[in-house]
Short mmCIF file of C-alpha atoms in Angstrom, two decimals:
data_model
loop_
_atom_site.label_atom_id
_atom_site.label_comp_id
_atom_site.label_asym_id
_atom_site.label_seq_id
_atom_site.Cartn_x
_atom_site.Cartn_y
_atom_site.Cartn_z
CA UNK A 2 -39.52 16.49 183.55
CA UNK A 3 -36.71 14.63 184.99
CA UNK A 4 -33.02 15.33 185.53
CA UNK A 5 -29.90 13.36 185.44
CA UNK A 6 -27.35 13.64 188.43
CA UNK A 7 -25.12 16.04 186.45
CA UNK A 8 -28.10 18.33 185.51
CA UNK A 9 -29.50 18.32 189.22
CA UNK A 10 -25.95 19.15 190.52
CA UNK A 11 -25.95 22.06 188.01
CA UNK A 12 -29.31 23.35 188.83
CA UNK A 13 -28.49 23.29 192.68
CA UNK A 14 -25.02 24.94 192.24
CA UNK A 15 -23.14 21.79 193.71
CA UNK A 16 -21.06 18.86 192.23
CA UNK A 17 -22.22 15.27 191.41
CA UNK A 18 -19.86 14.09 193.81
CA UNK A 19 -21.68 16.12 196.57
CA UNK A 20 -25.00 14.54 195.30
CA UNK A 21 -23.72 10.91 195.43
CA UNK A 22 -22.29 11.69 199.00
CA UNK A 23 -25.73 13.00 200.25
CA UNK A 24 -27.26 9.76 198.96
CA UNK A 25 -24.62 7.71 200.67
CA UNK A 26 -25.10 9.52 204.27
CA UNK A 27 -29.02 9.27 203.73
CA UNK A 28 -29.57 13.16 203.26
CA UNK A 29 -30.83 12.84 199.83
CA UNK A 30 -33.38 10.08 198.84
CA UNK A 31 -32.19 8.04 195.90
CA UNK A 32 -34.37 8.64 192.76
CA UNK A 33 -36.14 6.04 190.57
CA UNK A 34 -34.34 4.94 187.61
CA UNK A 35 -35.45 4.89 184.01
CA UNK A 36 -35.61 2.19 181.52
CA UNK A 37 -32.06 3.15 180.39
CA UNK A 38 -30.94 2.58 184.03
CA UNK A 39 -30.17 6.26 184.68
CA UNK A 40 -31.33 8.02 187.70
CA UNK A 41 -34.27 10.50 187.04
CA UNK A 42 -34.42 13.26 189.81
CA UNK A 43 -37.61 15.22 190.30
CA UNK A 44 -38.46 18.68 191.75
CA UNK A 45 -38.56 17.10 195.32
CA UNK A 46 -34.86 16.08 194.89
CA UNK A 47 -34.02 19.66 193.83
CA UNK A 48 -35.81 21.08 196.72
CA UNK A 49 -34.42 18.87 199.23
CA UNK A 50 -30.80 19.30 197.64
CA UNK A 51 -31.08 23.05 197.91
CA UNK A 52 -32.22 22.84 201.67
CA UNK A 53 -29.18 20.76 202.29
CA UNK A 54 -26.87 23.39 200.55
CA UNK A 55 -28.58 26.05 202.43
CA UNK A 56 -28.24 24.46 205.93
CA UNK A 57 -24.62 23.68 205.03
CA UNK A 58 -23.75 27.27 204.07
CA UNK A 59 -25.31 28.36 207.42
CA UNK A 60 -22.69 26.05 209.12
CA UNK A 61 -24.92 23.36 210.17
CA UNK A 62 -22.83 20.18 210.14
CA UNK A 63 -24.21 17.34 207.71
CA UNK A 64 -24.47 15.07 210.69
CA UNK A 65 -27.45 17.47 212.03
CA UNK A 66 -28.99 18.18 208.78
CA UNK A 67 -31.17 15.11 208.74
CA UNK A 68 -32.47 15.93 212.35
CA UNK A 69 -33.35 19.39 211.27
CA UNK A 70 -35.92 18.03 209.06
CA UNK A 71 -37.43 20.02 205.92
CA UNK A 72 -38.61 23.60 205.26
CA UNK A 73 -42.09 23.17 206.79
CA UNK A 74 -40.55 22.20 210.15
CA UNK A 75 -39.32 24.76 212.64
CA UNK A 76 -36.04 23.47 214.22
CA UNK A 77 -35.59 26.59 216.71
CA UNK A 78 -33.44 24.72 219.26
CA UNK A 79 -31.06 23.47 216.51
CA UNK A 80 -30.73 27.10 215.18
CA UNK A 81 -30.19 28.56 218.56
CA UNK A 82 -27.39 26.07 219.24
CA UNK A 83 -25.72 26.80 216.13
CA UNK A 84 -26.09 30.50 216.86
CA UNK A 85 -24.36 30.16 220.32
CA UNK A 86 -21.74 28.12 218.88
CA UNK A 87 -21.02 30.73 215.91
CA UNK A 88 -21.18 33.57 218.67
CA UNK A 89 -18.63 31.59 220.71
CA UNK A 90 -16.38 31.00 217.29
CA UNK A 91 -16.81 34.69 216.54
CA UNK A 92 -15.46 35.68 219.98
CA UNK A 93 -12.62 33.29 219.93
CA UNK A 94 -11.51 34.76 216.48
CA UNK A 95 -11.78 38.25 217.86
CA UNK A 96 -9.65 37.28 220.85
CA UNK A 97 -6.96 35.64 218.40
CA UNK A 98 -6.94 38.55 216.26
CA UNK A 99 -6.16 40.88 219.12
CA UNK A 100 -3.37 38.67 220.18
CA UNK A 101 -1.96 38.50 216.69
CA UNK A 102 -2.02 42.32 216.57
CA UNK A 103 -0.09 42.44 219.86
CA UNK A 104 2.53 39.93 218.69
CA UNK A 105 3.20 41.64 215.53
CA UNK A 106 3.25 44.96 217.03
CA UNK A 107 5.97 44.05 219.51
CA UNK A 108 7.38 41.56 217.13
CA UNK A 109 7.10 39.04 219.71
CA UNK A 110 7.39 35.17 219.36
CA UNK A 111 3.92 33.67 218.62
CA UNK A 112 4.42 31.02 221.49
CA UNK A 113 4.99 33.75 224.11
CA UNK A 114 1.62 34.46 225.99
CA UNK A 115 0.27 37.66 224.32
CA UNK A 116 0.16 39.51 227.53
CA UNK A 117 3.96 39.33 227.78
CA UNK A 118 4.56 40.23 224.05
CA UNK A 119 5.71 43.78 225.03
CA UNK A 120 8.66 42.43 226.88
CA UNK A 121 9.36 39.37 225.14
CA UNK A 122 12.08 40.82 223.01
CA UNK A 123 14.28 41.51 226.05
CA UNK A 124 14.10 38.03 227.44
CA UNK A 125 16.33 35.18 226.54
CA UNK A 126 14.95 32.07 225.08
CA UNK A 127 15.16 30.38 228.47
CA UNK A 128 13.08 33.08 230.05
CA UNK A 129 10.43 32.92 227.25
CA UNK A 130 10.15 29.21 227.91
CA UNK A 131 10.18 29.49 231.58
CA UNK A 132 7.35 32.29 231.28
CA UNK A 133 5.28 30.28 228.66
CA UNK A 134 5.25 27.05 231.10
CA UNK A 135 4.59 28.88 234.09
CA UNK A 136 1.62 30.66 232.71
CA UNK A 137 -0.07 27.59 231.31
CA UNK A 138 1.11 24.84 234.06
CA UNK A 139 0.99 27.03 237.43
CA UNK A 140 -1.65 29.58 236.04
CA UNK A 141 -1.69 33.23 235.04
CA UNK A 142 -0.94 34.35 238.57
CA UNK A 143 2.19 32.38 238.64
CA UNK A 144 3.16 33.75 235.13
CA UNK A 145 2.63 37.22 236.34
CA UNK A 146 4.69 36.77 239.40
CA UNK A 147 7.68 35.21 237.26
CA UNK A 148 7.04 38.16 234.76
CA UNK A 149 7.65 40.45 237.61
CA UNK A 150 10.79 38.51 238.84
CA UNK A 151 12.47 38.70 235.37
CA UNK A 152 11.56 42.55 235.37
CA UNK A 153 12.78 43.18 238.74
CA UNK A 154 15.88 41.45 238.22
CA UNK A 155 17.30 43.73 235.33
CA UNK A 156 21.10 43.54 235.08
CA UNK A 157 21.18 40.67 237.82
CA UNK A 158 18.80 38.71 235.65
CA UNK A 159 21.07 39.25 232.60
CA UNK A 160 24.15 38.21 234.69
CA UNK A 161 22.54 35.16 235.92
CA UNK A 162 21.59 34.15 232.25
CA UNK A 163 24.97 34.43 231.40
CA UNK A 164 26.49 32.47 234.49
CA UNK A 165 28.88 29.75 233.15
CA UNK A 166 28.05 26.24 234.09
CA UNK A 167 31.37 25.83 235.67
CA UNK A 168 31.09 29.00 238.20
CA UNK A 169 32.86 28.41 241.36
CA UNK A 170 31.30 28.63 244.82
CA UNK A 171 32.26 32.22 245.31
CA UNK A 172 30.70 33.22 242.36
CA UNK A 173 27.52 31.34 242.99
CA UNK A 174 27.08 32.81 246.66
CA UNK A 175 27.45 36.16 244.97
CA UNK A 176 24.98 35.86 242.35
CA UNK A 177 22.56 34.24 245.12
CA UNK A 178 23.11 37.56 247.01
CA UNK A 179 22.34 39.47 244.08
CA UNK A 180 19.26 37.83 243.31
CA UNK A 181 18.05 37.87 247.28
CA UNK A 182 16.35 41.25 247.08
CA UNK A 183 14.35 40.58 244.04
CA UNK A 184 13.27 37.08 245.28
CA UNK A 185 12.27 38.71 248.62
CA UNK A 186 10.22 41.30 247.00
CA UNK A 187 8.38 38.75 244.81
CA UNK A 188 7.77 36.48 247.75
CA UNK A 189 6.08 39.31 249.68
CA UNK A 190 3.99 40.90 247.22
CA UNK A 191 2.98 37.87 245.04
CA UNK A 192 0.97 34.50 245.44
CA UNK A 193 2.78 31.64 243.86
CA UNK A 194 0.64 29.11 245.45
CA UNK A 195 -1.23 27.13 243.16
CA UNK A 196 -3.46 25.50 245.86
CA UNK A 197 -3.65 22.13 247.22
CA UNK A 198 -4.24 18.68 246.14
CA UNK A 199 -2.82 16.29 243.80
CA UNK A 200 -3.23 18.31 240.53
CA UNK A 201 -1.23 21.35 242.16
CA UNK A 202 1.42 19.09 243.32
CA UNK A 203 1.94 17.28 240.06
CA UNK A 204 2.26 21.00 238.35
CA UNK A 205 4.84 22.04 240.78
CA UNK A 206 6.88 18.72 240.15
CA UNK A 207 6.60 19.26 236.56
CA UNK A 208 7.86 22.87 237.07
CA UNK A 209 10.69 21.64 238.94
CA UNK A 210 11.57 19.29 236.07
CA UNK A 211 11.47 22.42 233.66
CA UNK A 212 13.35 24.42 236.03
CA UNK A 213 16.13 21.67 236.37
CA UNK A 214 16.34 21.07 232.52
CA UNK A 215 16.38 24.76 231.29
CA UNK A 216 19.33 25.78 233.68
CA UNK A 217 22.98 24.86 233.84
CA UNK A 218 24.66 23.44 237.15
CA UNK A 219 25.83 26.67 238.58
CA UNK A 220 22.60 28.28 238.01
CA UNK A 221 20.72 25.67 239.71
CA UNK A 222 23.00 26.07 242.63
CA UNK A 223 22.41 29.81 242.70
CA UNK A 224 18.53 29.16 242.62
CA UNK A 225 18.81 26.85 245.59
CA UNK A 226 21.22 28.96 247.43
CA UNK A 227 18.82 31.94 246.99
CA UNK A 228 15.81 29.82 248.26
CA UNK A 229 17.80 28.93 251.41
CA UNK A 230 18.59 32.71 252.17
CA UNK A 231 15.05 33.77 251.36
CA UNK A 232 13.68 31.33 253.54
CA UNK A 233 16.04 31.44 256.49
#
């Protein structure tokens, strides 16, 4: 007995389009045609189509199906590789779900590193952006250092955030002196260094650009003055 393409697809629980695609990529041999010109599929085609579907359902990429051969072969190495990839995917999904739960619990912006979700609602948009960039560009340690700085600053940090761009020299000096104890504490207790080499220098240069663009002129003057004082 022979089946048409549609009949074969129905028996295998797939579609005519899928059968034609498998032909096109060389996974399913083309059957002989009858006198009427129609394809005549045999049992071997049905078996192979079911094998393809089974491997696909297991997550095997179609590009690897041909290499895995037929049912009588034992593609152990390919199965082990697939299992390892799936294990990594499951672990990644578990991690993502845990981070999403943390974000939902604290109603934090999704783009903020999940470790800082509990405090993100108390930060300004600028502080969130700085925290995000520091954590990703300079590394988690630097992100923790910035987080500690923001947490230690308290009312001083809020006052710094509200500093107008046209603040006079006296206000800048006063604000720098307010920030000085916090910056000294963080400098003494946290390692902000990102190592040596061209990559570290490039990252620090990038962070300099970020700081410059996220702060107004008066805030930049405060930061520059505070650095002068803490390194004096």
